GROMACS .gro file of C-alpha atoms in nm:
model
  485
    1UNK     CA    1  10.529  10.706  14.281
    2UNK     CA    2  10.399  11.062  14.319
    3UNK     CA    3  10.567  11.308  14.551
    4UNK     CA    4  10.354  11.466  14.823
    5UNK     CA    5  10.400  11.782  15.024
    6UNK     CA    6  10.506  11.988  14.721
    7UNK     CA    7  10.358  12.324  14.625
    8UNK     CA    8  10.406  12.489  14.286
    9UNK     CA    9  10.515  12.848  14.341
   10UNK     CA   10  10.608  12.950  13.987
   11UNK     CA   11  10.554  12.819  13.635
   12UNK     CA   12  10.734  12.955  13.329
   13UNK     CA   13  10.724  12.852  12.963
   14UNK     CA   14  11.075  12.895  12.822
   15UNK     CA   15  11.101  12.999  12.455
   16UNK     CA   16  11.312  12.746  12.271
   17UNK     CA   17  11.291  12.514  12.570
   18UNK     CA   18  11.300  12.196  12.363
   19UNK     CA   19  11.087  11.894  12.450
   20UNK     CA   20  11.048  12.007  12.812
   21UNK     CA   21  10.990  12.382  12.785
   22UNK     CA   22  10.799  12.432  13.112
   23UNK     CA   23  11.006  12.528  13.416
   24UNK     CA   24  10.826  12.462  13.746
   25UNK     CA   25  10.952  12.579  14.085
   26UNK     CA   26  10.831  12.360  14.370
   27UNK     CA   27  10.845  12.427  14.744
   28UNK     CA   28  10.862  12.143  14.993
   29UNK     CA   29  10.695  12.149  15.333
   30UNK     CA   30  11.026  12.232  15.500
   31UNK     CA   31  11.082  12.535  15.277
   32UNK     CA   32  11.336  12.385  15.037
   33UNK     CA   33  11.274  12.440  14.668
   34UNK     CA   34  11.328  12.227  14.360
   35UNK     CA   35  11.307  12.303  13.990
   36UNK     CA   36  11.173  12.053  13.738
   37UNK     CA   37  11.124  12.068  13.362
   38UNK     CA   38  10.807  11.932  13.204
   39UNK     CA   39  10.646  11.885  12.865
   40UNK     CA   40  10.308  11.995  12.998
   41UNK     CA   41  10.170  12.122  13.329
   42UNK     CA   42   9.811  12.110  13.452
   43UNK     CA   43   9.722  12.347  13.736
   44UNK     CA   44   9.446  12.196  13.950
   45UNK     CA   45   9.550  12.404  14.249
   46UNK     CA   46   9.226  12.576  14.340
   47UNK     CA   47   9.085  12.927  14.338
   48UNK     CA   48   9.415  13.078  14.456
   49UNK     CA   49   9.606  12.890  14.185
   50UNK     CA   50   9.977  12.970  14.173
   51UNK     CA   51   9.988  12.821  13.824
   52UNK     CA   52   9.723  13.064  13.702
   53UNK     CA   53   9.895  13.360  13.866
   54UNK     CA   54  10.231  13.262  13.717
   55UNK     CA   55  10.076  13.284  13.371
   56UNK     CA   56   9.928  13.626  13.443
   57UNK     CA   57   9.575  13.497  13.398
   58UNK     CA   58   9.303  13.689  13.581
   59UNK     CA   59   8.971  13.575  13.725
   60UNK     CA   60   8.688  13.807  13.628
   61UNK     CA   61   8.348  13.835  13.792
   62UNK     CA   62   8.187  13.923  14.122
   63UNK     CA   63   8.209  13.818  14.484
   64UNK     CA   64   7.852  13.878  14.599
   65UNK     CA   65   7.932  13.913  14.969
   66UNK     CA   66   7.678  13.652  15.075
   67UNK     CA   67   7.790  13.370  15.304
   68UNK     CA   68   7.683  13.007  15.312
   69UNK     CA   69   7.789  12.741  15.559
   70UNK     CA   70   7.830  12.383  15.450
   71UNK     CA   71   7.864  12.085  15.682
   72UNK     CA   72   7.858  11.706  15.660
   73UNK     CA   73   7.702  11.581  15.981
   74UNK     CA   74   7.561  11.288  16.170
   75UNK     CA   75   7.240  11.424  16.317
   76UNK     CA   76   6.917  11.329  16.488
   77UNK     CA   77   6.608  11.519  16.375
   78UNK     CA   78   6.230  11.483  16.354
   79UNK     CA   79   6.227  11.654  16.014
   80UNK     CA   80   6.062  11.377  15.807
   81UNK     CA   81   6.246  11.432  15.475
   82UNK     CA   82   6.601  11.421  15.606
   83UNK     CA   83   6.687  11.144  15.351
   84UNK     CA   84   6.549  11.342  15.055
   85UNK     CA   85   6.705  11.630  14.867
   86UNK     CA   86   6.522  11.926  15.012
   87UNK     CA   87   6.515  12.304  14.981
   88UNK     CA   88   6.373  12.465  15.293
   89UNK     CA   89   6.273  12.829  15.323
   90UNK     CA   90   6.261  12.957  15.679
   91UNK     CA   91   5.948  13.150  15.781
   92UNK     CA   92   6.156  13.439  15.915
   93UNK     CA   93   6.431  13.431  15.653
   94UNK     CA   94   6.717  13.200  15.570
   95UNK     CA   95   6.735  12.887  15.362
   96UNK     CA   96   6.872  12.535  15.383
   97UNK     CA   97   6.960  12.291  15.108
   98UNK     CA   98   6.977  11.929  15.231
   99UNK     CA   99   7.171  11.665  15.036
  100UNK     CA  100   7.167  11.313  15.186
  101UNK     CA  101   7.513  11.160  15.168
  102UNK     CA  102   7.623  10.801  15.124
  103UNK     CA  103   7.599  10.537  15.397
  104UNK     CA  104   7.246  10.608  15.514
  105UNK     CA  105   7.331  10.845  15.799
  106UNK     CA  106   7.557  11.128  15.680
  107UNK     CA  107   7.378  11.445  15.563
  108UNK     CA  108   7.511  11.761  15.399
  109UNK     CA  109   7.357  12.094  15.495
  110UNK     CA  110   7.403  12.414  15.296
  111UNK     CA  111   7.296  12.691  15.530
  112UNK     CA  112   7.225  13.053  15.434
  113UNK     CA  113   7.428  13.276  15.665
  114UNK     CA  114   7.324  13.610  15.517
  115UNK     CA  115   7.503  13.909  15.370
  116UNK     CA  116   7.857  14.015  15.462
  117UNK     CA  117   7.997  14.364  15.486
  118UNK     CA  118   8.180  14.425  15.154
  119UNK     CA  119   8.487  14.573  15.321
  120UNK     CA  120   8.513  14.321  15.605
  121UNK     CA  121   8.764  14.060  15.485
  122UNK     CA  122   8.759  13.878  15.818
  123UNK     CA  123   8.381  13.832  15.836
  124UNK     CA  124   8.383  13.480  15.698
  125UNK     CA  125   8.641  13.366  15.954
  126UNK     CA  126   8.416  13.463  16.244
  127UNK     CA  127   8.160  13.196  16.165
  128UNK     CA  128   8.191  12.875  16.366
  129UNK     CA  129   8.051  12.526  16.338
  130UNK     CA  130   7.815  12.611  16.621
  131UNK     CA  131   7.684  12.922  16.447
  132UNK     CA  132   7.610  12.721  16.132
  133UNK     CA  133   7.421  12.459  16.334
  134UNK     CA  134   7.228  12.734  16.513
  135UNK     CA  135   7.129  12.892  16.179
  136UNK     CA  136   7.010  12.554  16.050
  137UNK     CA  137   6.805  12.493  16.366
  138UNK     CA  138   6.638  12.831  16.324
  139UNK     CA  139   6.529  12.757  15.968
  140UNK     CA  140   6.405  12.405  16.058
  141UNK     CA  141   6.196  12.523  16.356
  142UNK     CA  142   5.953  12.386  16.480
  143UNK     CA  143   6.137  12.067  16.381
  144UNK     CA  144   6.442  11.990  16.592
  145UNK     CA  145   6.800  11.921  16.484
  146UNK     CA  146   7.068  11.773  16.710
  147UNK     CA  147   7.410  11.740  16.550
  148UNK     CA  148   7.595  11.447  16.702
  149UNK     CA  149   7.916  11.470  16.500
  150UNK     CA  150   8.060  11.682  16.217
  151UNK     CA  151   8.277  11.515  15.957
  152UNK     CA  152   8.361  11.844  15.783
  153UNK     CA  153   8.243  12.201  15.766
  154UNK     CA  154   8.335  12.524  15.592
  155UNK     CA  155   8.208  12.871  15.508
  156UNK     CA  156   8.224  13.021  15.162
  157UNK     CA  157   8.119  13.338  14.990
  158UNK     CA  158   7.899  13.314  14.686
  159UNK     CA  159   8.074  13.452  14.381
  160UNK     CA  160   8.094  13.380  14.012
  161UNK     CA  161   8.434  13.427  13.851
  162UNK     CA  162   8.597  13.284  13.540
  163UNK     CA  163   8.949  13.301  13.397
  164UNK     CA  164   9.003  13.494  13.075
  165UNK     CA  165   9.179  13.190  12.929
  166UNK     CA  166   9.240  12.829  13.032
  167UNK     CA  167   9.597  12.782  12.905
  168UNK     CA  168   9.918  12.976  12.848
  169UNK     CA  169   9.844  13.086  12.490
  170UNK     CA  170   9.692  13.436  12.451
  171UNK     CA  171   9.410  13.463  12.200
  172UNK     CA  172   9.629  13.664  11.962
  173UNK     CA  173   9.880  13.377  11.947
  174UNK     CA  174   9.630  13.093  11.921
  175UNK     CA  175   9.735  12.853  11.648
  176UNK     CA  176  10.093  12.980  11.632
  177UNK     CA  177  10.227  12.767  11.919
  178UNK     CA  178  10.124  12.469  12.126
  179UNK     CA  179   9.970  12.530  12.470
  180UNK     CA  180  10.194  12.384  12.739
  181UNK     CA  181  10.028  12.489  13.065
  182UNK     CA  182   9.662  12.438  13.145
  183UNK     CA  183   9.435  12.520  13.438
  184UNK     CA  184   9.126  12.324  13.541
  185UNK     CA  185   8.853  12.326  13.804
  186UNK     CA  186   8.849  12.603  14.065
  187UNK     CA  187   9.172  12.738  13.918
  188UNK     CA  188   8.973  12.872  13.624
  189UNK     CA  189   8.610  12.899  13.740
  190UNK     CA  190   8.457  12.955  14.085
  191UNK     CA  191   8.095  12.962  14.190
  192UNK     CA  192   7.868  12.856  14.472
  193UNK     CA  193   7.928  12.507  14.610
  194UNK     CA  194   7.584  12.353  14.595
  195UNK     CA  195   7.467  12.012  14.471
  196UNK     CA  196   7.806  11.907  14.336
  197UNK     CA  197   7.773  12.108  14.017
  198UNK     CA  198   8.119  12.263  14.046
  199UNK     CA  199   8.286  11.933  14.133
  200UNK     CA  200   8.127  11.756  13.840
  201UNK     CA  201   8.208  12.031  13.590
  202UNK     CA  202   8.566  12.035  13.721
  203UNK     CA  203   8.602  11.660  13.674
  204UNK     CA  204   8.477  11.706  13.320
  205UNK     CA  205   8.757  11.962  13.270
  206UNK     CA  206   9.005  11.695  13.371
  207UNK     CA  207   8.847  11.425  13.155
  208UNK     CA  208   8.836  11.656  12.853
  209UNK     CA  209   9.204  11.749  12.890
  210UNK     CA  210   9.327  11.409  13.007
  211UNK     CA  211   9.239  11.206  12.700
  212UNK     CA  212   9.377  11.476  12.472
  213UNK     CA  213   9.709  11.493  12.654
  214UNK     CA  214   9.734  11.114  12.642
  215UNK     CA  215   9.662  11.107  12.269
  216UNK     CA  216   9.932  11.366  12.200
  217UNK     CA  217  10.191  11.214  12.433
  218UNK     CA  218  10.138  10.869  12.280
  219UNK     CA  219  10.173  11.008  11.929
  220UNK     CA  220   9.817  10.928  11.824
  221UNK     CA  221   9.708  11.289  11.769
  222UNK     CA  222   9.878  11.613  11.662
  223UNK     CA  223   9.961  11.879  11.921
  224UNK     CA  224   9.692  12.102  11.770
  225UNK     CA  225   9.438  11.882  11.953
  226UNK     CA  226   9.537  12.057  12.277
  227UNK     CA  227   9.400  12.388  12.150
  228UNK     CA  228   9.050  12.244  12.174
  229UNK     CA  229   9.061  12.220  12.554
  230UNK     CA  230   9.039  12.593  12.622
  231UNK     CA  231   8.786  12.651  12.347
  232UNK     CA  232   8.552  12.376  12.465
  233UNK     CA  233   8.577  12.406  12.840
  234UNK     CA  234   8.570  12.785  12.879
  235UNK     CA  235   8.235  12.802  12.699
  236UNK     CA  236   8.095  12.535  12.932
  237UNK     CA  237   8.232  12.711  13.240
  238UNK     CA  238   8.067  13.035  13.130
  239UNK     CA  239   7.733  12.855  13.101
  240UNK     CA  240   7.779  12.723  13.455
  241UNK     CA  241   7.869  13.068  13.588
  242UNK     CA  242   7.560  13.223  13.426
  243UNK     CA  243   7.336  12.948  13.564
  244UNK     CA  244   7.493  12.963  13.909
  245UNK     CA  245   7.419  13.333  13.937
  246UNK     CA  246   7.050  13.258  13.886
  247UNK     CA  247   7.067  12.947  14.107
  248UNK     CA  248   7.235  13.123  14.402
  249UNK     CA  249   7.001  13.420  14.380
  250UNK     CA  250   6.702  13.187  14.379
  251UNK     CA  251   6.826  12.980  14.674
  252UNK     CA  252   6.885  13.292  14.885
  253UNK     CA  253   6.553  13.458  14.798
  254UNK     CA  254   6.284  13.482  15.062
  255UNK     CA  255   5.969  13.273  15.017
  256UNK     CA  256   5.668  13.430  14.854
  257UNK     CA  257   5.372  13.482  15.086
  258UNK     CA  258   5.058  13.367  14.899
  259UNK     CA  259   4.852  13.612  15.102
  260UNK     CA  260   5.081  13.905  15.017
  261UNK     CA  261   5.223  13.845  14.666
  262UNK     CA  262   5.294  14.214  14.632
  263UNK     CA  263   5.578  14.171  14.885
  264UNK     CA  264   5.781  13.976  14.629
  265UNK     CA  265   5.984  13.663  14.689
  266UNK     CA  266   5.998  13.329  14.513
  267UNK     CA  267   5.734  13.058  14.527
  268UNK     CA  268   5.820  12.697  14.600
  269UNK     CA  269   5.739  12.572  14.249
  270UNK     CA  270   5.988  12.807  14.086
  271UNK     CA  271   6.259  12.712  14.334
  272UNK     CA  272   6.191  12.344  14.265
  273UNK     CA  273   6.218  12.405  13.890
  274UNK     CA  274   6.560  12.568  13.904
  275UNK     CA  275   6.686  12.307  14.152
  276UNK     CA  276   6.586  12.036  13.905
  277UNK     CA  277   6.764  12.226  13.628
  278UNK     CA  278   7.082  12.223  13.839
  279UNK     CA  279   7.082  11.845  13.815
  280UNK     CA  280   7.176  11.875  13.448
  281UNK     CA  281   7.515  12.015  13.550
  282UNK     CA  282   7.558  11.756  13.824
  283UNK     CA  283   7.486  11.470  13.582
  284UNK     CA  284   7.695  11.614  13.299
  285UNK     CA  285   7.402  11.660  13.061
  286UNK     CA  286   7.423  12.039  13.057
  287UNK     CA  287   7.733  12.022  12.836
  288UNK     CA  288   7.687  12.065  12.463
  289UNK     CA  289   8.001  12.113  12.256
  290UNK     CA  290   7.973  12.339  11.953
  291UNK     CA  291   8.065  12.213  11.604
  292UNK     CA  292   8.440  12.205  11.551
  293UNK     CA  293   8.735  11.974  11.506
  294UNK     CA  294   8.599  11.716  11.747
  295UNK     CA  295   8.227  11.766  11.697
  296UNK     CA  296   8.027  11.731  11.378
  297UNK     CA  297   7.770  11.975  11.247
  298UNK     CA  298   7.470  11.752  11.310
  299UNK     CA  299   7.380  11.749  10.941
  300UNK     CA  300   7.275  11.384  10.967
  301UNK     CA  301   7.125  11.405  11.315
  302UNK     CA  302   6.799  11.251  11.192
  303UNK     CA  303   6.981  10.917  11.148
  304UNK     CA  304   6.997  10.889  11.529
  305UNK     CA  305   6.788  11.170  11.675
  306UNK     CA  306   6.824  11.043  12.032
  307UNK     CA  307   7.202  11.084  12.033
  308UNK     CA  308   7.243  11.463  11.991
  309UNK     CA  309   7.580  11.560  11.847
  310UNK     CA  310   7.786  11.749  12.104
  311UNK     CA  311   7.601  11.608  12.403
  312UNK     CA  312   7.687  11.325  12.639
  313UNK     CA  313   7.616  10.976  12.502
  314UNK     CA  314   7.274  10.878  12.632
  315UNK     CA  315   7.272  10.509  12.726
  316UNK     CA  316   6.981  10.270  12.665
  317UNK     CA  317   6.922   9.904  12.754
  318UNK     CA  318   7.028   9.635  12.508
  319UNK     CA  319   7.097   9.261  12.515
  320UNK     CA  320   7.445   9.128  12.441
  321UNK     CA  321   7.404   8.873  12.164
  322UNK     CA  322   7.670   8.624  12.273
  323UNK     CA  323   7.532   8.560  12.623
  324UNK     CA  324   7.186   8.725  12.630
  325UNK     CA  325   7.298   8.957  12.910
  326UNK     CA  326   7.088   9.270  12.962
  327UNK     CA  327   7.316   9.574  12.980
  328UNK     CA  328   7.320   9.948  12.923
  329UNK     CA  329   7.493  10.022  12.592
  330UNK     CA  330   7.676  10.318  12.742
  331UNK     CA  331   7.803  10.104  13.029
  332UNK     CA  332   8.028   9.893  12.810
  333UNK     CA  333   8.262  10.187  12.748
  334UNK     CA  334   8.571  10.236  12.964
  335UNK     CA  335   8.774  10.547  13.036
  336UNK     CA  336   9.068  10.419  12.831
  337UNK     CA  337   9.120  10.691  12.569
  338UNK     CA  338   8.962  10.495  12.286
  339UNK     CA  339   8.705  10.628  12.040
  340UNK     CA  340   8.371  10.447  12.025
  341UNK     CA  341   8.189  10.371  11.701
  342UNK     CA  342   7.839  10.232  11.747
  343UNK     CA  343   7.698  10.088  11.424
  344UNK     CA  344   7.320  10.049  11.417
  345UNK     CA  345   7.214   9.801  11.150
  346UNK     CA  346   6.961   9.903  10.888
  347UNK     CA  347   6.680   9.701  10.734
  348UNK     CA  348   6.741   9.358  10.581
  349UNK     CA  349   6.901   9.031  10.676
  350UNK     CA  350   7.199   9.103  10.904
  351UNK     CA  351   7.354   8.768  10.807
  352UNK     CA  352   7.373   8.864  10.439
  353UNK     CA  353   7.711   8.958  10.296
  354UNK     CA  354   7.541   9.249  10.118
  355UNK     CA  355   7.370   9.398  10.422
  356UNK     CA  356   7.460   9.751  10.523
  357UNK     CA  357   7.629   9.634  10.841
  358UNK     CA  358   7.837   9.376  10.647
  359UNK     CA  359   7.951   9.640  10.397
  360UNK     CA  360   8.040   9.876  10.682
  361UNK     CA  361   8.245   9.609  10.855
  362UNK     CA  362   8.429   9.526  10.529
  363UNK     CA  363   8.509   9.894  10.484
  364UNK     CA  364   8.658   9.914  10.833
  365UNK     CA  365   8.850   9.589  10.794
  366UNK     CA  366   8.977   9.618  10.437
  367UNK     CA  367   8.963   9.967  10.287
  368UNK     CA  368   9.285  10.175  10.281
  369UNK     CA  369   9.065  10.470  10.386
  370UNK     CA  370   8.934  10.290  10.693
  371UNK     CA  371   9.017  10.482  11.012
  372UNK     CA  372   9.074  10.148  11.185
  373UNK     CA  373   9.341  10.052  10.931
  374UNK     CA  374   9.495  10.401  10.907
  375UNK     CA  375   9.527  10.478  11.277
  376UNK     CA  376   9.570  10.143  11.453
  377UNK     CA  377   9.940  10.065  11.514
  378UNK     CA  378  10.079   9.754  11.351
  379UNK     CA  379  10.070   9.462  11.594
  380UNK     CA  380   9.814   9.622  11.825
  381UNK     CA  381   9.475   9.467  11.898
  382UNK     CA  382   9.218   9.551  11.628
  383UNK     CA  383   9.021   9.765  11.875
  384UNK     CA  384   9.320   9.940  12.033
  385UNK     CA  385   9.214  10.282  11.896
  386UNK     CA  386   8.850  10.229  11.793
  387UNK     CA  387   8.606  10.023  11.997
  388UNK     CA  388   8.350   9.930  11.728
  389UNK     CA  389   8.022   9.777  11.842
  390UNK     CA  390   7.710   9.685  11.647
  391UNK     CA  391   7.343   9.692  11.743
  392UNK     CA  392   7.099   9.486  11.535
  393UNK     CA  393   6.723   9.530  11.503
  394UNK     CA  394   6.642   9.161  11.554
  395UNK     CA  395   6.608   8.994  11.892
  396UNK     CA  396   6.915   8.807  12.014
  397UNK     CA  397   6.752   8.466  11.949
  398UNK     CA  398   6.717   8.555  11.580
  399UNK     CA  399   7.088   8.631  11.538
  400UNK     CA  400   7.344   8.361  11.460
  401UNK     CA  401   7.677   8.473  11.602
  402UNK     CA  402   7.874   8.260  11.357
  403UNK     CA  403   7.705   8.426  11.058
  404UNK     CA  404   7.763   8.786  11.166
  405UNK     CA  405   8.060   8.984  11.030
  406UNK     CA  406   8.396   8.853  11.147
  407UNK     CA  407   8.513   9.210  11.211
  408UNK     CA  408   8.274   9.214  11.508
  409UNK     CA  409   8.454   8.913  11.659
  410UNK     CA  410   8.812   9.042  11.675
  411UNK     CA  411   9.099   8.823  11.785
  412UNK     CA  412   9.297   8.987  12.063
  413UNK     CA  413   9.592   8.944  12.294
  414UNK     CA  414   9.887   8.706  12.281
  415UNK     CA  415   9.663   8.402  12.230
  416UNK     CA  416   9.438   8.557  11.966
  417UNK     CA  417   9.125   8.499  12.173
  418UNK     CA  418   8.791   8.600  12.023
  419UNK     CA  419   8.610   8.898  12.176
  420UNK     CA  420   8.240   8.810  12.152
  421UNK     CA  421   8.113   9.121  12.331
  422UNK     CA  422   8.083   9.361  12.037
  423UNK     CA  423   7.729   9.270  11.922
  424UNK     CA  424   7.396   9.372  12.075
  425UNK     CA  425   7.022   9.343  12.017
  426UNK     CA  426   6.722   9.538  12.149
  427UNK     CA  427   6.592   9.440  12.491
  428UNK     CA  428   6.261   9.317  12.349
  429UNK     CA  429   6.176   9.108  12.653
  430UNK     CA  430   6.164   9.423  12.864
  431UNK     CA  431   5.983   9.612  12.588
  432UNK     CA  432   6.282   9.844  12.540
  433UNK     CA  433   6.381   9.885  12.176
  434UNK     CA  434   6.682  10.114  12.148
  435UNK     CA  435   6.593  10.190  11.787
  436UNK     CA  436   6.265  10.345  11.900
  437UNK     CA  437   6.398  10.503  12.219
  438UNK     CA  438   6.686  10.678  12.042
  439UNK     CA  439   6.518  10.750  11.711
  440UNK     CA  440   6.745  10.536  11.493
  441UNK     CA  441   6.674  10.530  11.118
  442UNK     CA  442   6.558  10.171  11.077
  443UNK     CA  443   6.590  10.172  10.698
  444UNK     CA  444   6.943  10.310  10.653
  445UNK     CA  445   7.089  10.245  10.995
  446UNK     CA  446   7.330  10.483  11.165
  447UNK     CA  447   7.686  10.539  11.284
  448UNK     CA  448   7.727  10.712  11.620
  449UNK     CA  449   8.084  10.824  11.693
  450UNK     CA  450   8.160  10.890  12.060
  451UNK     CA  451   8.466  11.071  12.190
  452UNK     CA  452   8.689  10.922  12.461
  453UNK     CA  453   8.517  11.151  12.715
  454UNK     CA  454   8.175  11.003  12.625
  455UNK     CA  455   8.035  11.293  12.421
  456UNK     CA  456   7.879  11.229  12.082
  457UNK     CA  457   8.118  11.352  11.814
  458UNK     CA  458   7.928  11.263  11.496
  459UNK     CA  459   7.615  11.094  11.367
  460UNK     CA  460   7.612  10.955  11.014
  461UNK     CA  461   7.408  10.712  10.802
  462UNK     CA  462   7.552  10.362  10.806
  463UNK     CA  463   7.671  10.394  10.446
  464UNK     CA  464   7.859  10.724  10.497
  465UNK     CA  465   8.198  10.553  10.487
  466UNK     CA  466   8.390  10.841  10.329
  467UNK     CA  467   8.250  11.097  10.572
  468UNK     CA  468   8.352  10.879  10.865
  469UNK     CA  469   8.707  10.853  10.728
  470UNK     CA  470   8.724  11.229  10.669
  471UNK     CA  471   8.610  11.311  11.020
  472UNK     CA  472   8.915  11.150  11.179
  473UNK     CA  473   9.170  11.284  10.930
  474UNK     CA  474   9.236  11.599  11.133
  475UNK     CA  475   9.213  11.437  11.475
  476UNK     CA  476   9.444  11.135  11.456
  477UNK     CA  477   9.788  11.072  11.310
  478UNK     CA  478   9.843  10.775  11.079
  479UNK     CA  479   9.998  10.486  11.264
  480UNK     CA  480  10.363  10.414  11.174
  481UNK     CA  481  10.386  10.142  10.910
  482UNK     CA  482  10.636   9.859  10.940
  483UNK     CA  483  10.949   9.907  10.730
  484UNK     CA  484  10.964   9.722  10.400
  485UNK     CA  485  11.258   9.484  10.353
   0.00000   0.00000   0.00000
């Protein structure tokens, strides 16, 4: 069970500290302290992160001295679009961003509170819930707003700051030692709190680091995998910071008067455009990882043009062959640390032993170079490390389950039960052919490799067996083999 009421006050990486080189000083609510030793530490302790400060890591950027109020409220109003995402520009200045919340009644308001005096550190504290409501009512006029209850409210200053590194290893020492302490979320990047973009990017930090830590701790990957966290996530955070500067400036800008364009300001169409662009960060589709250890070069992108290498796996509807169930292909994946390999069958009879999909399955099942054979521990389920699924071009009624490759019907668990949920067909009844929608090479077929955090790692032709094996050679460690007797 986790301990609550503990605050990290100091973190130190001890040279020669053995398997648990990180010394963490914790303070309890009553003031008592405790010291623990850890293999790794992740600081998710916010913008004033003690973990970050202990490592001597600085946040760089600007606090723009502009205040926004945010409140989740139950309200009664005659504003007709209260259940739609809305950006409202007040006729006499000020702006509101409305985000309907779950449940049908709760609404979040982001309210422009204006500029702050740069030297006045107490200015933000002088705002009250009532002053935020009053500012919102002013912008909404002549519509009325009556706040019945407030679930939560806060005031923040717009600012864009980013840490110079995301772990304890300075750039000059990168590659010479394993990172042991990491920071994520607001501890390493801060920005305006609109539309959930910061929350979603922060959760992606955690997902990116979480599966890598698990792979190292379980002995499936070398410690060098942990170096990729800082390299991947800092670049993404910088993109968010750059976008947020434009986004915040746009949201705070006064509306353009069509009758006096010379007065400046921003028109509604431009504000709508940048608000729509912000949704890419909220949905996770703004992330694109550069080529590296975990991401291919995209040399064979044409084999599956609709699954861009480095970007989030883009789901599409399919039909599960075994039970004719319509399902999103991306929805079958779980957050369980496994790699996904989606094999899209090429032209020809999928039931033939010489089809491309049959040869691919034999390679995975039998070849000494197969990543499934090399990296799956002895005695584990066949899909314990790689979740391999196949998508055929034929409709599900034209596929005979018993004639498809046995590798796609793995026996699992203590009873050796057959998993029939690895094979899919296009959703032809709904007129949705994944091969067309995602630009799959129908002649050669394709392999789409997806990382545990749901980003496309590699796209290859279906017959690129050796390239698939080579891709994983630097990412995973060979599974221990049983001793010979």
